[in-house]
XYZ file of C-alpha atoms in Angstrom:
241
model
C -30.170 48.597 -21.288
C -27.215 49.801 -23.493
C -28.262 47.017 -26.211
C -31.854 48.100 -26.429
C -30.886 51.799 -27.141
C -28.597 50.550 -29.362
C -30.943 48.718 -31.242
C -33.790 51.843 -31.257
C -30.505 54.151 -32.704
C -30.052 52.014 -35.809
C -33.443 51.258 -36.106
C -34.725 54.923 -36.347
C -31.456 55.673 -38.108
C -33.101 53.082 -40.809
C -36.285 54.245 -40.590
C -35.288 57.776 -40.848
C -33.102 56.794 -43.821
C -36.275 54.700 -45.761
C -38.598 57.677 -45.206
C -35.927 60.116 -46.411
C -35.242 57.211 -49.918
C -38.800 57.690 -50.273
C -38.894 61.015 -50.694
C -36.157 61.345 -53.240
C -38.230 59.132 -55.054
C -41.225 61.566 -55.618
C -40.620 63.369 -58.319
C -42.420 66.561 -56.763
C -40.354 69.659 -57.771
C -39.089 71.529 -54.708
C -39.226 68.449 -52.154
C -37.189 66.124 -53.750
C -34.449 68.689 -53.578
C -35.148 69.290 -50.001
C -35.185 65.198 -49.955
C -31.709 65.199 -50.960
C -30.562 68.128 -48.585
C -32.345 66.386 -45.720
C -30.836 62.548 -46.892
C -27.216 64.289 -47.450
C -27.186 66.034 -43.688
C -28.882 62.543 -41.845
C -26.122 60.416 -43.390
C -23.563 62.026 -42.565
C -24.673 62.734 -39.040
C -25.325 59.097 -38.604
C -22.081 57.723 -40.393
C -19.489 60.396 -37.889
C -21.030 60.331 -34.670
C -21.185 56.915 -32.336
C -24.094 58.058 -29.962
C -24.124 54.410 -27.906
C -20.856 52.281 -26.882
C -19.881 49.620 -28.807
C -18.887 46.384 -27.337
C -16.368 46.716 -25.241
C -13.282 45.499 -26.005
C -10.263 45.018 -24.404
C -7.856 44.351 -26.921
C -8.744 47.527 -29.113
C -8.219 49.646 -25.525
C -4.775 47.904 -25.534
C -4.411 49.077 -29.437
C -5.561 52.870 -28.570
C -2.983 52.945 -25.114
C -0.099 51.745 -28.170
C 1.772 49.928 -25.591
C 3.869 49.114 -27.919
C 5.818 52.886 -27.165
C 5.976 52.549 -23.816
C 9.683 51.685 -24.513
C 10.783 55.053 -24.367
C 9.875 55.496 -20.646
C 12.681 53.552 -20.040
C 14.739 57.022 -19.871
C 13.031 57.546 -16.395
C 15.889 54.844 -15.903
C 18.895 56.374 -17.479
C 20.074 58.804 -14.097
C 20.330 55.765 -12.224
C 22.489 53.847 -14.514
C 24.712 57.125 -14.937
C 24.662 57.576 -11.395
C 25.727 53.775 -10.477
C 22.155 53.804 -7.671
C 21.150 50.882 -8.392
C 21.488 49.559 -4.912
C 19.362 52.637 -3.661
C 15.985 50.234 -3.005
C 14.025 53.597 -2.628
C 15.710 55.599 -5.908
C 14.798 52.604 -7.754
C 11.537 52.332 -6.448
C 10.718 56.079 -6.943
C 11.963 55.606 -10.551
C 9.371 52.730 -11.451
C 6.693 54.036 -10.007
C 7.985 57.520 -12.402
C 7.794 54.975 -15.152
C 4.642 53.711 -14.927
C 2.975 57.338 -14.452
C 4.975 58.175 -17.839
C 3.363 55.159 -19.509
C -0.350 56.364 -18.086
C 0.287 59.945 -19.156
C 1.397 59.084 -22.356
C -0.908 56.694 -23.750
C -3.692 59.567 -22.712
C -2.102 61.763 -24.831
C -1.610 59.271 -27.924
C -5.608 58.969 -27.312
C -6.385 62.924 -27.193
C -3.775 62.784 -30.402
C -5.966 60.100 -32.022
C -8.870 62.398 -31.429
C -8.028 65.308 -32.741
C -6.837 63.851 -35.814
C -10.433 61.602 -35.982
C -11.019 62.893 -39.315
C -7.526 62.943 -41.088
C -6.961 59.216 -39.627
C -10.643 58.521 -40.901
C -9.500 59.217 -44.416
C -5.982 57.648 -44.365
C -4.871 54.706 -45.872
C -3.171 53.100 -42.804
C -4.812 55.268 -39.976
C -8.249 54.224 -40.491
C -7.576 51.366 -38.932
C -6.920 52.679 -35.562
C -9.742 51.675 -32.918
C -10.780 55.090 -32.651
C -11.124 56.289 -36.377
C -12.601 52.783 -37.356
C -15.828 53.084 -34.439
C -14.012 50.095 -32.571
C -13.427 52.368 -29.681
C -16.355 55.586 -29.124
C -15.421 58.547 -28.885
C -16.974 58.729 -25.097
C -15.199 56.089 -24.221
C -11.980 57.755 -25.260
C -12.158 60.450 -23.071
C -13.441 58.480 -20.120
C -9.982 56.595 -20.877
C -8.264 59.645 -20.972
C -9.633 61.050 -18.033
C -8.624 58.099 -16.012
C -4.961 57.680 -17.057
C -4.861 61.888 -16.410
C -5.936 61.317 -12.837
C -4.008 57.829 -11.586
C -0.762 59.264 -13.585
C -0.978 62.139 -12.130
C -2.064 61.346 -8.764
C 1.090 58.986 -8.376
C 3.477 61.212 -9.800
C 2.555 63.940 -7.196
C 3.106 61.100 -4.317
C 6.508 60.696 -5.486
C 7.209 64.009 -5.331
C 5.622 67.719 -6.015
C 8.814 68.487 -8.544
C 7.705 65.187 -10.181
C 4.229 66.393 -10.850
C 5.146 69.672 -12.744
C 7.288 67.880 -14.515
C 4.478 65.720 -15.837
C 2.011 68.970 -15.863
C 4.519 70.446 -18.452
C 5.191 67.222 -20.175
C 1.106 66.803 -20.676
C 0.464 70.867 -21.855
C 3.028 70.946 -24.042
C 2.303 67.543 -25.747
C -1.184 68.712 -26.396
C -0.926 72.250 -27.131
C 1.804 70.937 -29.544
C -0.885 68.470 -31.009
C -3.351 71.503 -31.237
C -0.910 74.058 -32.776
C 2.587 73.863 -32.652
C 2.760 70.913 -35.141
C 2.537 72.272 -38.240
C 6.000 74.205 -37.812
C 7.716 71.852 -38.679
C 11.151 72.948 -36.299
C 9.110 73.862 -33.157
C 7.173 70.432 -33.793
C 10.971 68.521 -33.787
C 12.160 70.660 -30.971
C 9.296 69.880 -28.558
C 9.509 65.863 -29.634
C 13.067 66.474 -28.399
C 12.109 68.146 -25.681
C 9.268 65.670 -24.428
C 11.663 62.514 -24.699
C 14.260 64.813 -22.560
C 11.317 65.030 -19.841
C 11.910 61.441 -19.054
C 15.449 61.903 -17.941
C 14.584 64.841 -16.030
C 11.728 63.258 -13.976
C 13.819 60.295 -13.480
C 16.454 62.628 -11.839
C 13.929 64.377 -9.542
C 11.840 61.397 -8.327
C 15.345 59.560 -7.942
C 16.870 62.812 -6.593
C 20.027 62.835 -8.912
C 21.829 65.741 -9.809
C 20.727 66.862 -13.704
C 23.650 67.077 -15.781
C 23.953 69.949 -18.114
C 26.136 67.622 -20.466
C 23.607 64.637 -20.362
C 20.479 67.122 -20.646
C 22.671 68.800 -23.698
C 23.448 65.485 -25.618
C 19.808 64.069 -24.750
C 18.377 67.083 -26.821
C 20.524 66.633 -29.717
C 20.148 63.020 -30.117
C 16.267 63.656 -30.006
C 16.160 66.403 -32.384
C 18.242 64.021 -34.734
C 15.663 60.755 -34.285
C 12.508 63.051 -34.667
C 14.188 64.501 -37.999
C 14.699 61.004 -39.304
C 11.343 59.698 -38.271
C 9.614 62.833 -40.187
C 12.951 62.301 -43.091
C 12.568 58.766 -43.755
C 9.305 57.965 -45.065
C 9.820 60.330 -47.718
C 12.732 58.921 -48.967
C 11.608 56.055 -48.645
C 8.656 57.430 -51.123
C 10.618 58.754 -53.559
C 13.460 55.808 -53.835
């Protein structure tokens, strides 16, 4: 079972490791430098990649989702304030079940996020905490996580309606082909934040089908790009001060 092959992986990662320690204690010319090549390349193989699941944990699955941000799908909500539908049983419906496939879709991006930055988070201070960049959470699990919030996100969104579904199709390409490129401009990383949190409005006018406003879409942009700025802003300051 899953514990036994656990158990053979660190025991022939010991094993290997020993016969390796040996080596480097021969002092025989050319092999002990091939000793330390060979010792150098099997530690760090061993040390970055989780070959066999972990326990499995709930509460470090809960940490990786951050649930925590979930908050800001509450703008799927915002067109039916502005619109005064709150008696509309089916708007309001749509617009929950909108919210909930935001929440899927977005915690499978904060995973793919926390994936692509393994490495970076591995050697930050506060980052190397996270589930994923301590080995509390495998890598194979994160992606069968990810693949799962993908396809039940998506799959509701397109039952609400087909609009609905592009909208989260663009929300989810440009969230991780921002992750993968587009981040390190700093102004086109700020303008798609803005853009991203703006997504939430718009969904929440299709699946509730509410006219977009031009002025709320305008306003929603600009008070986006200004939080992003002071979220990227304020930890330097806070730095230097």
């Amino acid at each position: 079972d899953m514990r036994y092959l656990k158990s053979s992986f660190h025991t022939f990662r010991s094993l290997l490791l020993l016969q390796v320690h040996k080596m480097r204690t021969l002092n025989i010319g050319r092999k002990i430098k091939r000793a330390n090549t060979l010792y150098a390349k099997t530690k760090k193989i061993t040390s970055n990649i989780i070959v066999f699941e972990p326990e499995f944990r709930v509460n470090e699955i809960i940490k990786a989702l951050q649930i925590k941000l979930w908050v800001k799908n509450f703008l799927v909500f915002i067109p039916l304030y502005t619109s005064q539908s709150w008696d509309d049983c089916i708007k309001v419906k749509l617009s929950i079940i909108t919210f909930f496939c935001f929440c899927l879709v977005a915690s499978a991006t904060y995973l793919f996020n926390d994936l692509i930055n393994l490495e970076s988070d591995r050697n930050h201070k506060q980052n190397k905490i996270r589930p994923i960049a301590s080995g509390k959470l495998s890598i194979l699990m994160s992606i069968k996580i990810i693949l799962c919030l993908i396809f039940i996100g998506f799959g509701a969104s397109f039952f609400v309606t087909f609009s609905t579904f592009l909208v989260f199709l663009l929300y989810f390409l440009l969230s991780t082909f921002n992750s993968l490129f587009l981040n390190r401009f700093f102004m086109i990383d700020l303008s798609i934040i803005a853009i991203l949190y703006t997504f939430r409005i718009i969904a929440g006018c299709i699946a509730s089908d509410i006219d977009i406003s031009p002025w709320m879409l305008g306003f929603s942009l600009l008070i986006f790009f200004s939080l992003a700025a002071m979220k990227r802003f304020l930890p330097k300051g806070i730095n230097q001060n």
